[in-house]
Amino acid sequence: MILTVGNTKGGVGKTTLAVGIAITLARRGFDVWLVDADRQGTAQTAISIRAESGQTPGIACSSYPDGPALRAQVQQQATKFDHVIIDAGGRDSTALRAALVLSDTLLVPFQPRSYDVWALDDIGALVDEARSVRDGLKALAVLNCADASETSADNAEAAAAVAEVPQFEYLATPVRRRKSFSNAAGAGLSVQELKPADKKAVNELEALVDALFGNTKKD
């Protein structure tokens, strides 16, 4: 599968999710290629830190922040991997547009804030454009950095608002605001690799990956 984690709204935690998803899949035995399509290069920096620390499994990571290069390289190289995870920048860019045309699934993280919910209309318009070029793009929205409370009104209102954006299906596997996610990403790790483990964070990330890829490991 080619999965793009992207949004035209910045600050929604997409790189943390992209890195966590890629590492989780690699830990399950899959060959994963993480493509950093953001000019800030945060995902590539995280994977470089991971490599320098000798952490295993290793993650293949490349940076293609320009649409034409991204399109050409993914078309040429994607079949060498079980899964390709593209971390697209938090803005409308040639790389994001190219990623949408290449991807099987778009995962749009959004936080329980009005600005984030309103921004879904912008990325929704890009989904429509991509679907006019190729059929089959699945678009999912997931609540990220959600309030920790299981009964948060803000979480519930944000989730309900997704139903009003026709391009998206709401993925009911919220990832809550936990320090362990940022700590892990900054060290080039997934939350499963932190010591001591944050079991709630681990369960949330695993549930998200299960929803996207199924609860499977590579034989």
Tab-separated table of C-alpha atoms in Angstrom, residues 35-194:
chain	number	residue	atom	x	y	z
A	35	VAL	CA	9.243	9.244	1.921
A	36	ASP	CA	9.693	12.720	3.373
A	37	ALA	CA	7.821	15.101	1.060
A	38	ASP	CA	8.043	18.062	3.447
A	39	ARG	CA	10.710	20.721	2.855
A	40	GLN	CA	11.312	20.881	6.613
A	41	GLY	CA	12.708	17.332	6.439
A	42	THR	CA	11.614	16.383	9.952
A	43	ALA	CA	10.852	12.745	9.141
A	44	GLN	CA	14.240	12.245	7.512
A	45	THR	CA	15.940	13.847	10.515
A	46	ALA	CA	14.136	11.455	12.865
A	47	ILE	CA	15.175	8.425	10.825
A	48	SER	CA	18.772	9.685	10.671
A	49	ILE	CA	18.805	9.898	14.478
A	50	ARG	CA	17.413	6.365	14.580
A	51	ALA	CA	20.147	5.069	12.278
A	52	GLU	CA	22.918	6.829	14.195
A	53	SER	CA	21.744	5.244	17.447
A	54	GLY	CA	21.817	1.772	15.892
A	55	GLN	CA	18.114	1.176	16.545
A	56	THR	CA	16.565	-1.745	14.692
A	57	PRO	CA	14.736	-2.383	12.500
A	58	GLY	CA	16.237	0.137	10.132
A	59	ILE	CA	13.878	2.282	8.073
A	60	ALA	CA	14.549	3.234	4.453
A	61	CYS	CA	13.911	6.951	4.106
A	62	SER	CA	14.204	9.381	1.185
A	63	SER	CA	13.412	13.063	0.754
A	64	TYR	CA	11.490	14.304	-2.298
A	65	PRO	CA	9.856	17.647	-1.496
A	66	ASP	CA	9.137	18.430	-5.167
A	67	GLY	CA	6.227	16.873	-7.013
A	68	PRO	CA	7.972	15.734	-10.225
A	69	ALA	CA	10.820	14.028	-8.340
A	70	LEU	CA	8.416	12.423	-5.884
A	71	ARG	CA	6.212	11.095	-8.676
A	72	ALA	CA	9.113	9.673	-10.674
A	73	GLN	CA	10.875	8.037	-7.731
A	74	VAL	CA	7.779	6.487	-6.159
A	75	GLN	CA	6.626	5.128	-9.503
A	76	GLN	CA	10.052	3.545	-10.033
A	77	GLN	CA	10.762	2.276	-6.519
A	78	ALA	CA	7.451	1.492	-4.795
A	79	THR	CA	7.248	-2.133	-5.953
A	80	LYS	CA	10.447	-2.917	-4.036
A	81	PHE	CA	8.605	-2.396	-0.740
A	82	ASP	CA	5.560	-3.845	0.968
A	83	HIS	CA	4.382	-0.399	2.044
A	84	VAL	CA	5.296	3.189	1.204
A	85	ILE	CA	4.505	5.921	3.746
A	86	ILE	CA	4.623	9.485	2.391
A	87	ASP	CA	4.860	12.335	4.887
A	88	ALA	CA	3.488	15.334	2.977
A	89	GLY	CA	4.022	18.927	4.056
A	90	GLY	CA	1.404	20.973	5.887
A	91	ARG	CA	0.412	23.069	2.873
A	92	ASP	CA	-0.850	22.762	-0.679
A	93	SER	CA	2.251	21.775	-2.647
A	94	THR	CA	3.286	19.950	-5.801
A	95	ALA	CA	4.554	17.115	-3.586
A	96	LEU	CA	1.204	16.729	-1.809
A	97	ARG	CA	-0.686	16.773	-5.104
A	98	ALA	CA	1.662	14.179	-6.603
A	99	ALA	CA	1.360	12.012	-3.501
A	100	LEU	CA	-2.435	12.030	-3.700
A	101	VAL	CA	-2.397	10.769	-7.284
A	102	LEU	CA	0.065	8.001	-6.356
A	103	SER	CA	-1.549	6.867	-3.104
A	104	ASP	CA	-4.034	4.155	-2.288
A	105	THR	CA	-5.010	5.876	0.963
A	106	LEU	CA	-4.771	9.402	2.358
A	107	LEU	CA	-4.722	9.746	6.129
A	108	VAL	CA	-5.558	13.269	7.295
A	109	PRO	CA	-4.750	13.950	10.966
A	110	PHE	CA	-6.682	16.798	12.534
A	111	GLN	CA	-6.850	18.142	16.052
A	112	PRO	CA	-10.049	18.972	17.990
A	113	ARG	CA	-9.871	22.660	17.084
A	114	SER	CA	-12.146	24.695	14.839
A	115	TYR	CA	-9.298	25.742	12.541
A	116	ASP	CA	-8.334	22.119	11.922
A	117	VAL	CA	-11.893	21.066	11.147
A	118	TRP	CA	-12.396	23.993	8.762
A	119	ALA	CA	-9.185	23.043	6.935
A	120	LEU	CA	-10.680	19.679	5.978
A	121	ASP	CA	-12.587	21.463	3.209
A	122	ASP	CA	-9.279	22.551	1.636
A	123	ILE	CA	-7.714	19.090	1.590
A	124	GLY	CA	-11.099	17.707	0.534
A	125	ALA	CA	-10.927	19.796	-2.638
A	126	LEU	CA	-7.516	18.264	-3.419
A	127	VAL	CA	-8.985	14.800	-2.879
A	128	ASP	CA	-11.638	15.583	-5.489
A	129	GLU	CA	-8.937	16.683	-7.932
A	130	ALA	CA	-6.919	13.522	-7.347
A	131	ARG	CA	-9.984	11.315	-7.800
A	132	SER	CA	-10.679	13.005	-11.133
A	133	VAL	CA	-7.271	11.764	-12.313
A	134	ARG	CA	-7.395	8.268	-10.816
A	135	ASP	CA	-10.102	6.189	-9.210
A	136	GLY	CA	-9.833	4.485	-5.866
A	137	LEU	CA	-8.188	7.034	-3.556
A	138	LYS	CA	-9.453	6.295	-0.058
A	139	ALA	CA	-9.508	9.342	2.220
A	140	LEU	CA	-9.593	8.903	5.987
A	141	ALA	CA	-9.591	11.525	8.733
A	142	VAL	CA	-8.258	10.681	12.193
A	143	LEU	CA	-8.378	12.732	15.366
A	144	ASN	CA	-4.788	13.359	16.493
A	145	CYS	CA	-3.557	15.011	19.693
A	146	ALA	CA	-7.073	14.470	20.984
A	147	ASP	CA	-8.056	15.400	24.502
A	148	ALA	CA	-7.098	12.626	26.911
A	149	SER	CA	-10.583	12.394	28.401
A	150	GLU	CA	-12.735	9.626	26.953
A	151	THR	CA	-15.773	11.895	27.341
A	152	SER	CA	-14.288	15.083	25.858
A	153	ALA	CA	-16.948	17.238	24.211
A	154	ASP	CA	-14.321	18.793	21.925
A	155	ASN	CA	-13.304	15.360	20.640
A	156	ALA	CA	-16.912	14.384	19.996
A	157	GLU	CA	-17.751	17.644	18.221
A	158	ALA	CA	-14.656	17.429	16.006
A	159	ALA	CA	-15.409	13.829	15.070
A	160	ALA	CA	-19.011	14.709	14.251
A	161	ALA	CA	-17.876	17.579	12.032
A	162	VAL	CA	-16.041	15.152	9.733
A	163	ALA	CA	-19.408	13.701	8.713
A	164	GLU	CA	-20.147	17.031	7.032
A	165	VAL	CA	-17.076	16.749	4.768
A	166	PRO	CA	-18.173	14.251	2.100
A	167	GLN	CA	-14.711	13.356	0.835
A	168	PHE	CA	-13.668	11.727	4.106
A	169	GLU	CA	-14.446	8.720	6.210
A	170	TYR	CA	-13.846	9.211	9.926
A	171	LEU	CA	-11.462	6.657	11.393
A	172	ALA	CA	-12.582	5.939	14.956
A	173	THR	CA	-9.104	5.283	16.324
A	174	PRO	CA	-8.176	8.626	17.917
A	175	VAL	CA	-4.615	9.278	19.009
A	176	ARG	CA	-4.559	11.319	22.172
A	177	ARG	CA	-2.208	14.053	23.269
A	178	ARG	CA	0.553	12.186	25.093
A	179	LYS	CA	4.112	13.314	25.725
A	180	SER	CA	5.390	9.858	24.808
A	181	PHE	CA	4.509	10.410	21.143
A	182	SER	CA	6.677	13.515	20.813
A	183	ASN	CA	9.453	11.973	22.915
A	184	ALA	CA	9.524	8.904	20.688
A	185	ALA	CA	9.460	10.810	17.406
A	186	GLY	CA	12.269	13.116	18.523
A	187	ALA	CA	14.493	10.086	19.101
A	188	GLY	CA	13.526	8.394	15.835
A	189	LEU	CA	11.485	5.782	17.709
A	190	SER	CA	7.924	4.566	17.909
A	191	VAL	CA	6.160	4.545	21.268
A	192	GLN	CA	6.528	0.741	21.348
A	193	GLU	CA	10.287	1.237	21.684
A	194	LEU	CA	10.266	3.688	24.595
